C-alpha positions as semicolon CSV with decimal commas, in nm:
position;residue;x (nm);y (nm);z (nm)
1;M;8,070;18,486;18,343
2;V;7,800;18,772;18,309
3;K;8,037;19,008;18,439
4;N;8,310;18,919;18,211
5;Y;8,085;18,969;17,915
6;L;8,114;19,338;17,988
7;W;7,752;19,368;18,086
8;P;7,662;19,602;18,367
9;K;7,407;19,378;18,521
10;T;7,351;19,605;18,819
11;L;7,254;19,875;18,595
12;F;7,068;19,686;18,300
13;G;6,963;19,370;18,460
14;D;6,997;19,017;18,317
15;F;7,014;18,930;17,962
16;R;6,663;18,782;17,958
17;N;6,492;19,104;18,076
18;T;6,560;19,420;17,863
19;R;6,281;19,633;18,001
20;K;6,528;19,804;18,240
21;L;6,765;19,869;17,954
22;D;6,472;20,023;17,747
23;D;6,355;20,233;18,038
24;Y;6,716;20,359;18,100
25;H;6,745;20,482;17,742
26;E;6,406;20,605;17,690
27;K;6,413;20,835;17,994
28;D;6,690;21,047;17,815
29;Y;6,715;20,974;17,452
30;A;6,355;20,943;17,339
31;K;6,305;21,337;17,356
32;I;6,636;21,384;17,186
33;I;6,539;21,150;16,899
34;D;6,198;21,307;16,846
35;L;6,342;21,662;16,832
36;Y;6,616;21,554;16,620
37;N;6,376;21,426;16,367
38;Q;6,242;21,773;16,381
39;N;6,568;21,896;16,232
40;Y;6,656;22,137;16,494
41;T;7,016;22,062;16,464
42;H;7,100;22,365;16,250
43;N;7,003;22,623;16,526
44;Y;7,247;22,642;16,820
45;Y;6,984;22,765;17,066
46;K;6,728;22,498;17,013
47;M;6,985;22,225;16,977
48;R;7,115;22,352;17,317
49;N;6,781;22,342;17,481
50;M;6,712;22,025;17,342
51;M;7,023;21,850;17,477
52;I;7,003;22,027;17,834
53;K;6,657;21,898;17,852
54;G;6,728;21,532;17,755
55;F;7,059;21,516;17,950
56;A;6,963;21,725;18,253
57;N;7,053;21,429;18,492
58;R;7,393;21,335;18,308
59;E;7,696;21,459;18,488
60;S;7,920;21,387;18,185
61;L;7,740;21,660;17,991
62;R;7,721;21,931;18,251
63;L;7,925;22,164;18,063
64;M;7,616;22,195;17,823
65;N;7,444;22,436;18,087
66;E;7,704;22,697;17,976
67;K;7,570;23,019;17,827
68;P;7,528;23,036;17,448
69;D;7,805;23,309;17,403
70;R;8,048;23,086;17,565
71;S;7,985;22,794;17,308
72;R;8,343;22,770;17,198
73;E;8,473;22,769;17,539
74;T;8,216;22,492;17,608
75;F;8,310;22,293;17,324
76;N;8,681;22,312;17,395
77;Q;8,614;22,210;17,771
78;G;8,410;21,921;17,661
79;G;8,687;21,781;17,430
80;L;8,910;21,787;17,719
81;Q;8,698;21,528;17,920
82;D;8,810;21,219;17,720
83;P;9,183;21,297;17,745
84;N;9,142;21,372;18,118
85;N;8,979;21,036;18,164
86;T;9,260;20,874;17,951
87;F;9,541;21,016;18,155
88;K;9,371;20,885;18,466
89;F;9,495;20,536;18,380
90;T;9,852;20,663;18,414
91;T;9,797;20,735;18,776
92;D;9,517;20,503;18,898
93;P;9,589;20,127;18,989
94;P;9,484;19,884;18,719
95;S;9,127;19,763;18,757
96;R;9,039;19,423;18,629
97;E;8,676;19,535;18,614
98;N;8,735;19,820;18,367
99;F;8,719;19,672;18,025
100;L;8,763;19,987;17,828
101;M;8,530;19,885;17,545
102;S;8,155;19,853;17,515
103;P;8,003;19,506;17,533
104;A;7,894;19,552;17,170
105;Y;8,256;19,582;17,041
106;V;8,339;19,320;16,805
107;N;8,713;19,250;16,895
108;A;8,898;19,086;17,175
109;W;9,216;19,211;17,370
110;Y;9,482;19,113;17,590
111;Q;9,580;19,377;17,881
112;P;9,898;19,261;18,038
113;E;9,889;19,529;18,305
114;R;9,554;19,379;18,426
115;N;9,666;19,026;18,354
116;S;9,322;18,986;18,180
117;I;9,201;18,871;17,823
118;T;8,854;19,019;17,739
119;F;8,592;18,871;17,483
120;P;8,310;19,121;17,457
121;Y;7,955;18,975;17,471
122;A;7,895;19,062;17,083
123;Y;8,192;18,883;16,982
124;L;8,052;18,561;17,127
125;N;7,725;18,566;16,930
126;P;7,654;18,490;16,559
127;P;7,784;18,517;16,318
128;F;8,112;18,492;16,506
129;Y;8,020;18,225;16,730
130;N;7,746;17,966;16,787
131;L;7,744;17,639;16,967
132;K;7,526;17,506;16,695
133;Y;7,789;17,573;16,429
134;P;8,034;17,295;16,320
135;Q;8,304;17,296;16,611
136;A;8,565;17,334;16,345
137;F;8,430;17,675;16,282
138;N;8,411;17,776;16,622
139;Y;8,762;17,648;16,716
140;G;8,903;17,803;16,391
141;G;8,729;18,140;16,455
142;Q;8,673;18,209;16,827
143;G;8,938;17,933;16,936
144;G;9,214;18,101;16,741
145;T;9,116;18,450;16,862
146;G;9,158;18,313;17,211
147;G;9,487;18,143;17,127
148;H;9,602;18,480;16,946
149;E;9,547;18,672;17,277
150;I;9,697;18,418;17,494
151;V;10,029;18,413;17,262
152;H;10,038;18,798;17,295
153;G;10,183;18,712;17,646
154;F;10,458;18,544;17,496
155;D;10,531;18,744;17,186
156;D;10,830;19,016;17,118
157;E;10,665;19,239;17,378
158;G;10,505;18,990;17,612
159;K;10,833;18,842;17,697
160;L;10,941;19,189;17,839
161;I;10,621;19,250;18,031
162;Q;10,816;19,187;18,358
163;Q;11,089;19,422;18,258
164;F;10,851;19,696;18,173
165;Q;10,688;19,675;18,497
166;D;10,996;19,668;18,697
167;S;11,143;19,960;18,502
168;Y;10,836;20,161;18,548
169;Q;10,825;20,113;18,918
170;R;11,189;20,198;18,952
171;Q;11,218;20,456;18,684
172;F;11,350;20,706;18,931
173;S;11,591;20,470;19,111
174;A;11,968;20,481;19,054
175;N;11,932;20,112;18,906
176;Y;11,714;20,256;18,618
177;H;12,009;20,495;18,505
178;T;12,288;20,237;18,548
179;N;12,146;19,970;18,304
180;N;12,070;19,722;18,592
181;R;11,779;19,525;18,524
182;F;11,565;19,252;18,670
183;G;11,636;18,906;18,528
184;P;11,415;18,596;18,519
185;D;11,497;18,501;18,880
186;G;11,413;18,847;19,023
187;S;11,787;18,936;19,083
188;L;11,943;19,252;18,934
189;S;12,156;19,192;18,620
190;K;12,317;19,425;18,375
191;C;12,147;19,378;18,030
192;Q;12,004;19,571;17,746
193;W;11,624;19,634;17,779
194;H;11,553;19,388;17,497
195;E;11,722;19,097;17,648
196;C;11,573;19,149;18,000
197;G;11,238;18,997;18,108
198;W;11,108;18,675;18,267
199;M;11,263;18,422;17,996
200;T;11,579;18,209;18,085
201;S;11,879;18,238;17,869
202;K;11,776;17,899;17,683
203;S;11,409;18,037;17,635
204;K;11,550;18,376;17,497
205;D;11,772;18,166;17,239
206;G;11,484;17,959;17,131
207;F;11,248;18,271;17,091
208;R;11,500;18,454;16,892
209;D;11,525;18,150;16,633
210;M;11,135;18,121;16,616
211;A;11,089;18,502;16,583
212;Q;11,350;18,516;16,314
213;C;11,162;18,254;16,112
214;V;10,841;18,439;16,161
215;V;11,000;18,760;16,044
216;T;11,155;18,565;15,747
217;Q;10,824;18,415;15,659
218;Y;10,627;18,733;15,630
219;N;10,877;18,951;15,468
220;T;10,814;18,723;15,170
221;Q;10,431;18,831;15,160
222;C;10,408;19,082;14,897
223;C;10,116;19,271;14,715
224;P;10,032;19,032;14,402
225;E;10,105;19,310;14,147
226;K;10,365;19,196;13,911
227;S;10,514;19,526;13,820
228;G;10,556;19,891;13,956
229;N;10,575;19,962;14,331
230;I;10,542;19,607;14,478
231;L;10,474;19,642;14,848
232;C;10,573;19,357;15,100
233;A;10,499;19,313;15,460
234;N;10,764;19,430;15,716
235;G;10,795;19,101;15,916
236;A;11,011;19,281;16,175
237;T;10,759;19,551;16,297
238;T;10,456;19,295;16,256
239;Q;10,620;18,999;16,437
240;G;10,403;19,054;16,741
241;E;10,068;19,003;16,570
242;N;10,222;18,746;16,332
243;I;10,339;18,541;16,633
244;A;10,013;18,560;16,810
245;D;9,837;18,462;16,477
246;L;10,048;18,147;16,416
247;G;10,056;18,058;16,782
248;G;9,697;18,113;16,828
249;Q;9,589;17,884;16,531
250;Q;9,824;17,608;16,623
251;A;9,679;17,601;16,981
252;S;9,348;17,610;16,837
253;Y;9,396;17,337;16,593
254;R;9,542;17,119;16,885
255;A;9,247;17,189;17,081
256;Y;9,007;17,086;16,815
257;R;9,190;16,758;16,747
258;E;9,160;16,677;17,119
259;F;8,791;16,767;17,086
260;I;8,749;16,510;16,790
261;K;8,964;16,251;16,995
262;T;8,708;16,296;17,283
263;K;8,395;16,272;17,034
264;G;8,526;15,976;16,888
265;K;8,468;16,063;16,533
266;E;8,520;16,336;16,266
267;E;8,253;16,618;16,207
268;K;8,057;16,593;15,877
């Protein structure tokens, strides 16, 4: 569970002892903060020396050791590091241990390529979640969020996940160029990209009806202005999030009613 909170326990230790975390930061950052308070940031040479001293053992900032007269090149090369790391995701196998975000990030996300849903540690703390809160609050908040992320696996894109994977793996094969796709039973079939995937024909029909209801419902949600340029939601382009919102809240409400049923009485 600690691992799934996105907390690098091997580096920082457990949640009860933050000394190791403090030592980790103070070693590199305390000097930088002190020097920053002296307002050296306007002077390139002092700033450079300050950062080299504070980050001497940081491989990620090794480019700061470049000569001052190459500052523009150093800056440009430093800007390439993030894109280079990003492009690695297109070639490296997906890792379920790579959560992409900090444990202090207040959000949650579904990663179909990793078959995972992530709840950062910060999102499972007050004011967003607390076991001492009324459970209606927790179910409606974090429960709804959990349901939202699960339903993403069944929204207008989630129903195509298998198809996207098949197409990606076979994009250089003859089948990719002849409109042959893999159907719900795993066999090759001729179909349009938006009609393939893992759903059966009956499921696709039901999904299409449901999705159209959601699109129609949200198309009617408009800005309360009564005159001028009145803007309305685009139900078609937002259907993925809307389906996840509605499905997540419905699932959370049913789970809450089961909780009340088990408890034997309503909350006060």
